Coordinates of C-alpha atoms in Angstrom, one line a residue:
M1 CA 17.1 -51.0 92.4
R2 CA 17.6 -47.4 91.1
A3 CA 15.5 -44.6 92.4
D4 CA 13.3 -42.6 90.0
K5 CA 15.2 -39.6 88.4
Q6 CA 13.0 -36.5 88.0
S7 CA 13.2 -33.5 85.7
D8 CA 10.8 -30.5 85.0
W9 CA 9.1 -32.3 82.1
G10 CA 9.7 -36.0 82.7
R11 CA 11.1 -38.8 84.8
V12 CA 12.9 -42.1 84.6
A13 CA 11.4 -45.0 86.4
Q14 CA 13.5 -47.6 88.2
D15 CA 13.1 -50.0 85.3
G16 CA 14.5 -47.5 82.8
T17 CA 11.2 -46.4 81.4
V18 CA 11.1 -42.7 80.6
Y19 CA 7.9 -40.6 81.0
V20 CA 7.0 -37.1 79.8
K21 CA 4.4 -34.9 81.5
A22 CA 1.2 -34.7 79.4
G23 CA -1.5 -32.4 80.7
D24 CA -2.4 -33.5 84.3
G25 CA -0.7 -36.9 83.8
E26 CA 2.2 -38.5 82.1
R27 CA 2.9 -40.9 79.3
S28 CA 5.7 -43.3 78.5
V29 CA 8.0 -42.2 75.7
G30 CA 10.4 -45.2 75.8
Q31 CA 13.1 -47.0 77.7
Y32 CA 16.8 -46.5 78.2
P33 CA 17.8 -49.5 80.4
E34 CA 21.5 -49.4 79.6
G35 CA 22.4 -46.0 80.8
T36 CA 22.0 -43.9 83.9
P37 CA 18.7 -41.9 84.5
E38 CA 20.6 -38.8 83.6
E39 CA 21.6 -40.2 80.3
A40 CA 18.1 -41.5 79.7
L41 CA 16.6 -38.0 80.3
A42 CA 19.3 -36.4 78.2
F43 CA 18.6 -38.8 75.3
F44 CA 14.9 -37.9 75.2
T45 CA 15.5 -34.3 76.0
N46 CA 17.7 -34.0 73.0
R47 CA 14.8 -35.4 70.9
Y48 CA 12.7 -32.5 72.3
D49 CA 15.4 -30.0 71.5
A50 CA 15.5 -31.3 67.9
L51 CA 11.7 -30.9 67.6
A52 CA 11.9 -27.4 69.1
F53 CA 14.6 -26.5 66.5
E54 CA 12.3 -27.7 63.8
V55 CA 9.4 -25.6 65.2
H56 CA 11.7 -22.6 65.4
L57 CA 12.9 -23.1 61.8
L58 CA 9.3 -23.5 60.5
E59 CA 8.3 -20.3 62.4
Q60 CA 11.1 -18.4 60.7
R61 CA 10.2 -19.7 57.2
I62 CA 6.5 -18.8 57.8
V63 CA 7.4 -15.3 58.9
A64 CA 9.8 -14.8 55.9
E65 CA 7.1 -16.3 53.6
K66 CA 9.5 -18.8 52.3
L67 CA 6.5 -21.2 52.0
S68 CA 3.1 -20.7 50.6
P69 CA 0.3 -20.6 53.2
E70 CA -0.8 -24.0 51.9
E71 CA 2.7 -25.5 52.1
A72 CA 3.2 -24.0 55.6
S73 CA -0.2 -25.3 56.9
A74 CA 0.7 -28.8 55.8
S75 CA 4.1 -28.5 57.4
V76 CA 2.5 -27.2 60.6
K77 CA 0.0 -30.0 60.7
G78 CA 2.6 -32.7 60.1
L79 CA 5.0 -31.2 62.7
R80 CA 2.3 -30.8 65.3
E81 CA 1.4 -34.5 65.0
Q82 CA 5.0 -35.3 65.6
V83 CA 5.2 -33.0 68.6
V84 CA 1.9 -34.3 70.2
N85 CA 3.0 -37.9 69.8
A86 CA 6.7 -37.3 70.2
N87 CA 8.8 -39.7 72.3
A88 CA 10.7 -36.9 73.8
V89 CA 10.9 -35.1 77.1
G90 CA 10.1 -31.4 77.2
D91 CA 7.3 -28.9 77.1
L92 CA 5.5 -30.5 74.2
T93 CA 2.3 -28.6 74.9
A94 CA 4.2 -25.3 74.5
L95 CA 5.7 -26.5 71.2
A96 CA 2.2 -27.5 70.0
A97 CA 0.9 -24.1 71.1
R98 CA 3.6 -22.3 69.1
L99 CA 2.6 -24.2 66.1
D100 CA -1.0 -23.4 66.7
A101 CA 0.0 -19.7 67.0
T102 CA 1.0 -19.7 63.3
A103 CA -2.6 -20.1 62.2
P104 CA -3.5 -16.3 62.3
V105 CA -0.2 -15.5 60.5
L106 CA -1.0 -18.0 57.8
A107 CA -4.6 -16.7 57.6
S108 CA -3.3 -13.2 57.1
Q109 CA -0.9 -14.4 54.4
R110 CA -3.6 -16.3 52.6
E111 CA -5.7 -13.1 52.6
A112 CA -2.8 -11.1 51.3
R113 CA -2.1 -13.6 48.6
R114 CA -5.7 -13.7 47.6
A115 CA -5.7 -9.9 47.3
E116 CA -2.4 -10.0 45.3
K117 CA -3.8 -12.7 43.1
A118 CA -6.9 -10.7 42.5
Q119 CA -4.8 -7.7 41.7
R120 CA -2.7 -9.7 39.3
A121 CA -5.8 -11.1 37.7
A122 CA -7.2 -7.6 37.2
E123 CA -4.0 -6.4 35.7
S124 CA -3.8 -9.5 33.5
K125 CA -7.3 -9.0 32.3
V126 CA -6.5 -5.4 31.3
D127 CA -3.3 -6.6 29.6
K128 CA -5.1 -9.4 27.8
E129 CA -7.9 -7.1 26.6
K130 CA -5.2 -4.8 25.2
V131 CA -3.6 -7.8 23.4
V132 CA -7.0 -8.8 22.0
A133 CA -7.8 -5.3 20.9
E134 CA -4.5 -4.9 19.1
A135 CA -4.9 -8.3 17.4
E136 CA -8.5 -7.4 16.2
K137 CA -7.2 -4.1 14.8
L138 CA -4.4 -5.9 13.0
A139 CA -7.0 -8.4 11.6
E140 CA -8.8 -5.5 10.0
G141 CA -5.6 -3.9 8.5
N142 CA -3.4 -4.7 5.5
D143 CA 0.0 -4.8 7.2
W144 CA 0.8 -8.2 5.8
R145 CA 4.4 -8.5 6.8
G146 CA 4.7 -6.4 10.0
G147 CA 1.3 -7.6 11.2
A148 CA 2.3 -11.3 11.1
N149 CA 5.4 -10.6 13.2
R150 CA 3.3 -8.5 15.6
L151 CA 0.7 -11.2 16.1
R152 CA 3.5 -13.6 17.0
D153 CA 4.7 -11.2 19.6
L154 CA 1.2 -10.7 21.0
L155 CA 0.9 -14.5 21.3
D156 CA 4.1 -14.6 23.4
Q157 CA 2.7 -11.8 25.6
W158 CA -0.5 -13.7 26.0
K159 CA 1.3 -16.9 27.1
A160 CA 3.4 -14.9 29.6
L161 CA 0.3 -13.4 31.3
P162 CA -1.4 -15.1 34.3
R163 CA -4.5 -17.0 33.6
L164 CA -7.9 -15.5 34.6
D165 CA -11.0 -17.3 35.7
K166 CA -12.0 -19.9 33.1
S167 CA -15.0 -18.1 31.6
T168 CA -13.2 -14.7 31.2
D169 CA -10.0 -16.3 29.9
D170 CA -11.8 -18.5 27.4
T171 CA -13.8 -15.6 26.1
L172 CA -10.8 -13.4 25.6
W173 CA -8.9 -16.3 24.0
R174 CA -11.6 -16.9 21.5
R175 CA -11.5 -13.3 20.5
F176 CA -7.7 -13.3 20.2
S177 CA -7.7 -16.6 18.3
G178 CA -10.4 -15.4 16.0
A179 CA -8.5 -12.3 15.2
R180 CA -5.4 -14.3 14.3
T181 CA -7.5 -16.6 12.1
T182 CA -9.1 -13.7 10.3
Y183 CA -5.8 -12.0 9.7
T184 CA -4.2 -15.2 8.5
R185 CA -7.1 -15.9 6.0
R186 CA -7.0 -12.4 4.7
R187 CA -3.2 -12.4 4.4
K188 CA -3.3 -15.7 2.5
A189 CA -6.0 -14.3 0.2
H190 CA -3.9 -11.2 -0.4
F191 CA -0.8 -13.0 -1.3
A192 CA -2.8 -15.4 -3.5
V193 CA -4.0 -12.3 -5.5
E194 CA -0.5 -10.9 -5.5
H195 CA 0.9 -14.2 -6.8
E196 CA -1.7 -14.1 -9.6
K197 CA -0.7 -10.5 -10.4
R198 CA 3.0 -11.5 -10.5
D199 CA 2.2 -14.3 -12.9
G200 CA 0.3 -11.9 -15.1
A201 CA 3.1 -9.4 -14.9
R202 CA 5.6 -12.1 -15.8
E203 CA 3.7 -13.0 -19.0
I204 CA 3.4 -9.4 -20.1
K205 CA 7.0 -8.6 -19.4
E206 CA 8.2 -11.7 -21.2
R207 CA 6.3 -10.5 -24.3
L208 CA 7.7 -7.0 -23.9
A209 CA 11.2 -8.3 -23.5
T210 CA 10.8 -10.3 -26.7
E211 CA 9.4 -7.3 -28.6
A212 CA 12.3 -5.2 -27.4
E213 CA 14.8 -7.8 -28.6
E214 CA 13.2 -7.9 -32.0
L215 CA 13.5 -4.1 -32.4
A216 CA 17.1 -4.0 -31.2
T217 CA 18.6 -4.2 -34.7
S218 CA 16.1 -1.7 -36.4
T219 CA 17.6 1.3 -38.2
D220 CA 14.3 3.1 -38.5
W221 CA 15.4 5.4 -35.7
G222 CA 12.4 7.7 -35.2
P223 CA 9.5 5.2 -35.2
T224 CA 11.4 2.6 -33.4
A225 CA 12.4 5.0 -30.6
G226 CA 8.6 5.7 -30.3
K227 CA 7.9 2.0 -30.0
Y228 CA 10.5 1.7 -27.2
R229 CA 8.7 4.5 -25.4
D230 CA 5.4 2.6 -25.7
L231 CA 7.1 -0.6 -24.5
M232 CA 8.5 1.2 -21.5
R233 CA 5.1 2.6 -20.7
D234 CA 3.6 -0.9 -20.9
W235 CA 6.4 -2.3 -18.8
K236 CA 5.7 0.2 -15.9
A237 CA 2.0 -0.5 -16.1
A238 CA 2.5 -4.3 -16.0
G239 CA 3.4 -4.3 -12.3
A240 CA 6.0 -6.4 -10.6
A241 CA 6.7 -10.1 -11.2
A242 CA 8.7 -12.3 -8.7
R243 CA 11.9 -10.4 -7.9
D244 CA 14.3 -12.9 -9.6
V245 CA 12.1 -13.2 -12.6
D246 CA 11.6 -9.4 -12.8
D247 CA 15.3 -8.7 -12.6
E248 CA 16.1 -11.2 -15.4
L249 CA 13.4 -9.9 -17.7
W250 CA 14.5 -6.3 -17.1
K251 CA 18.1 -7.2 -18.0
R252 CA 16.8 -8.6 -21.3
F253 CA 14.6 -5.6 -22.0
R254 CA 17.3 -3.1 -21.0
S255 CA 20.0 -4.8 -23.0
A256 CA 17.8 -4.7 -26.2
Q257 CA 17.0 -1.1 -25.6
D258 CA 20.6 -0.1 -25.0
A259 CA 21.6 -1.9 -28.1
F260 CA 19.1 0.1 -30.2
F261 CA 19.8 3.5 -28.7
G262 CA 23.5 2.8 -28.8
A263 CA 23.4 2.1 -32.5
R264 CA 21.1 5.2 -33.0
D265 CA 23.5 7.5 -31.1
A266 CA 26.5 6.2 -33.1
A267 CA 24.6 6.8 -36.4
N268 CA 23.6 10.3 -35.2
A269 CA 27.1 11.0 -34.2
E270 CA 28.3 10.1 -37.7
L271 CA 25.6 12.4 -39.2
D272 CA 26.6 15.2 -36.9
R273 CA 30.2 15.0 -38.2
E274 CA 28.8 15.1 -41.8
F275 CA 26.5 18.1 -40.9
A276 CA 29.3 20.1 -39.2
A277 CA 30.1 21.9 -42.6
N278 CA 26.5 22.8 -43.0
A279 CA 26.5 24.5 -39.7
E280 CA 29.4 26.6 -40.7
V281 CA 27.5 27.7 -43.9
K282 CA 24.5 28.6 -41.8
E283 CA 26.6 30.5 -39.3
A284 CA 27.9 32.7 -42.2
I285 CA 24.3 33.2 -43.5
L286 CA 23.3 34.3 -40.0
L287 CA 26.0 36.9 -39.9
E288 CA 24.5 38.5 -43.0
A289 CA 20.9 38.2 -41.8
E290 CA 21.6 39.8 -38.4
K291 CA 23.0 42.9 -40.1
L292 CA 19.5 43.5 -41.4
V293 CA 18.4 44.4 -37.8
P294 CA 17.4 47.1 -37.0
V295 CA 15.4 47.4 -40.2
T296 CA 15.8 50.8 -41.9
D297 CA 14.5 49.8 -45.4
L298 CA 11.6 47.3 -45.0
D299 CA 11.4 46.3 -48.7
A300 CA 15.1 45.8 -49.1
A301 CA 15.3 43.8 -45.8
K302 CA 12.4 41.6 -46.9
K303 CA 14.1 40.9 -50.3
T304 CA 17.5 40.2 -48.8
F305 CA 16.0 37.9 -46.1
R306 CA 14.1 35.8 -48.7
E307 CA 17.4 35.2 -50.6
L308 CA 19.1 34.3 -47.3
A309 CA 16.3 32.0 -46.4
D310 CA 16.7 30.1 -49.7
R311 CA 20.4 29.7 -49.1
W312 CA 19.6 28.6 -45.5
D313 CA 17.3 25.8 -46.7
A314 CA 19.8 24.8 -49.3
A315 CA 22.6 24.5 -46.7
G316 CA 20.9 21.3 -45.4
K317 CA 20.8 19.8 -41.9
V318 CA 23.1 20.7 -39.0
P319 CA 24.3 18.7 -36.0
R320 CA 21.6 18.3 -33.4
D321 CA 23.4 20.2 -30.7
R322 CA 23.6 23.3 -33.0
M323 CA 20.1 23.1 -34.4
K324 CA 18.2 24.8 -31.6
D325 CA 20.6 27.8 -31.4
L326 CA 20.9 28.4 -35.1
E327 CA 17.1 28.1 -35.7
A328 CA 16.5 30.6 -32.8
R329 CA 18.8 33.2 -34.3
I330 CA 17.3 33.0 -37.8
R331 CA 13.8 33.2 -36.4
A332 CA 14.7 36.3 -34.4
V333 CA 15.8 38.1 -37.5
E334 CA 12.6 37.0 -39.3
Q335 CA 10.4 38.2 -36.4
A336 CA 12.2 41.6 -36.3
I337 CA 11.4 42.2 -40.0
R338 CA 7.8 41.0 -39.5
A339 CA 7.4 43.3 -36.5
V340 CA 8.4 46.3 -38.6
E341 CA 6.1 45.2 -41.4
D342 CA 3.1 44.7 -39.0
D343 CA 3.8 48.2 -37.5
Q344 CA 3.8 49.8 -40.9
W345 CA 0.6 48.1 -41.8
K346 CA -1.1 49.3 -38.7
R347 CA -0.1 52.9 -39.4
T348 CA -1.4 52.7 -43.0
D349 CA -4.6 50.7 -42.5
P350 CA -7.2 52.7 -44.6
E351 CA -10.1 51.6 -42.3
K352 CA -8.4 52.8 -39.1
S353 CA -7.2 56.1 -40.9
A354 CA -10.8 56.8 -41.9
R355 CA -12.1 56.2 -38.4
A356 CA -9.4 58.5 -37.0
D357 CA -10.4 61.3 -39.5
D358 CA -14.0 60.9 -38.6
I359 CA -13.3 61.3 -34.9
V360 CA -11.2 64.5 -35.6
G361 CA -14.1 66.0 -37.7
K362 CA -16.7 65.3 -35.0
L363 CA -14.5 66.8 -32.3
E364 CA -13.8 69.9 -34.3
A365 CA -17.5 70.4 -34.9
G366 CA -18.2 69.9 -31.3
I367 CA -15.6 72.5 -30.3
V368 CA -17.1 75.1 -32.7
D369 CA -20.5 74.5 -31.2
E370 CA -19.1 74.7 -27.6
Q371 CA -17.3 78.0 -28.5
A372 CA -20.6 79.5 -29.7
K373 CA -22.3 78.6 -26.4
L374 CA -19.4 80.0 -24.4
E375 CA -19.8 83.4 -26.2
K376 CA -23.5 83.5 -25.4
A377 CA -22.8 82.8 -21.7
R378 CA -20.2 85.5 -21.5
A379 CA -22.6 88.0 -23.1
A380 CA -25.3 87.0 -20.6
G381 CA -22.8 87.3 -17.7
D382 CA -23.6 83.8 -16.5
D383 CA -20.3 83.1 -14.8
R384 CA -21.2 79.6 -13.6
R385 CA -22.2 78.6 -17.1
V386 CA -19.0 80.2 -18.5
K387 CA -16.8 78.1 -16.1
Q388 CA -18.6 74.9 -17.1
L389 CA -18.2 75.6 -20.8
E390 CA -14.6 76.6 -20.5
E391 CA -13.8 73.2 -18.7
S392 CA -15.8 71.3 -21.3
L393 CA -14.0 73.1 -24.2
A394 CA -10.6 72.3 -22.7
N395 CA -11.4 68.6 -22.4
K396 CA -12.6 68.4 -26.0
Q397 CA -9.5 70.3 -27.2
A398 CA -7.3 67.7 -25.4
F399 CA -9.2 64.9 -27.1
L400 CA -8.9 66.6 -30.5
D401 CA -5.2 66.9 -30.1
M402 CA -4.9 63.2 -29.4
A403 CA -7.2 62.3 -32.3
K404 CA -5.1 64.4 -34.7
Q405 CA -2.0 62.7 -33.5
A406 CA -3.6 59.3 -34.1
S407 CA -4.8 60.4 -37.6
A408 CA -1.2 61.6 -38.4
D409 CA 0.1 58.1 -37.4
Y410 CA -2.1 56.5 -40.1
S411 CA -1.2 59.0 -42.8

C-alpha cells in the first residue's frame, strides 16, 4: 500500500483519493488511482491554478471597468460558487475571499454609475426641453420649408438622447409630438390655400394671355399699347401659378406682347424715315426764330414769330427722337419773347403807375412838413429835436428817391 502524500492544501490517501483542506477539516475532491501521489496532487493543483487565473482575470476586468457592476456581480457570484465547490487543491478560502473583496469596488462603481446616469439624465432633460421649445416655436411660425427640415433634425436629436424617467419623458414627448402635429396641420392648411391661389392665378393668367394674343395684330398703336400696360398690371397683381404653368403662360403673354410692339416699332421707324424731311424744315425755321433773341423790337419779334409758328405747324410731324429737342428750342424762343412782353406790361401798368405817383406825392408832402418842423427846432435851439428831425428827414428823402425811381419805371 502507498503512504499518504501531503501538501500545504491537500493530501492523497493510499487509495488514490485526493482531499483539500476546508476550514478546520478536509473534503474529498476526487480520485487519481492511476498515477503517483505527486501526479494526483499536481492534477488537482492545476485545477486550482486555473481557478486562481480566472479570479485574477475577473479582478482585472472589474478594476478596469470592462464589465458593468451588474455583470461583474453575476460573474463574481458564479465564480465564487465554482471556487467554494471546486474539486481542486489550493487555498480556496483565499480565492473566495479575493472574490468577496470585490464587493466594495463594485458598490463604488454602482454609485459612480448612478451619479453618471443622473448627470446624463439631467443633461438629457435640458437638451430635450430645448428640442421641445424649438419645436413649439417652429409650430407657431410660418417657415413652411425650412421648418419641416428642422423638425426632422429635432426628431433625430430626440431619438439620440438618453431616456428620462417615464413620467418626465412622456410629458416632454407629448409636447414635442404636439408641436410637430400643430406645425404639420398649419403647413398643410397654408399650402392648401397657396394651391387655391395658384389655381386662381392660373385662370386669370390664361385669360390675360388670350387677351394679349388677340391684341397682337392690332395697328391701333396708342390705345392698344395702353391695353397692354393694363394687362401687365393685372398679370403682376394675379400672383404666381404653378411654376411650369406660370412659365408657359408667360411665354404666350410675352410672345403676343413682343409681336405687337415689334410691329409698332417697325411702323414708327417707317414714319420716322418719312418725317426726317420735316425735321430739316423745322431746323431751318429754328435758325430764323433763334435770331429774334435777344428781343430788341418787341412788336416786330412777335409778328415774325407768329409767321414762323404757322410755318412750324405746317411742316408736320418729326421723328420721335428729334421731337423733344426741336420743341424745346422753339418754346425757348417763344418764352423769351413773352418774357420781354410781360416785363414791358409790368412797366406800363396804369394802376401800378398811379400807385407809384401817389406814394411820391405823399412822401414829398411829408418832407415839406418835416423841413418846417426842423426850422422851428433850430430856431428854438432844441439840439436833440433837431437831430431827430434831421435823421427822419434823411430817411424820408431816401424813400422818396426809391419811389421816384419806381414811378419812372412805369412811365
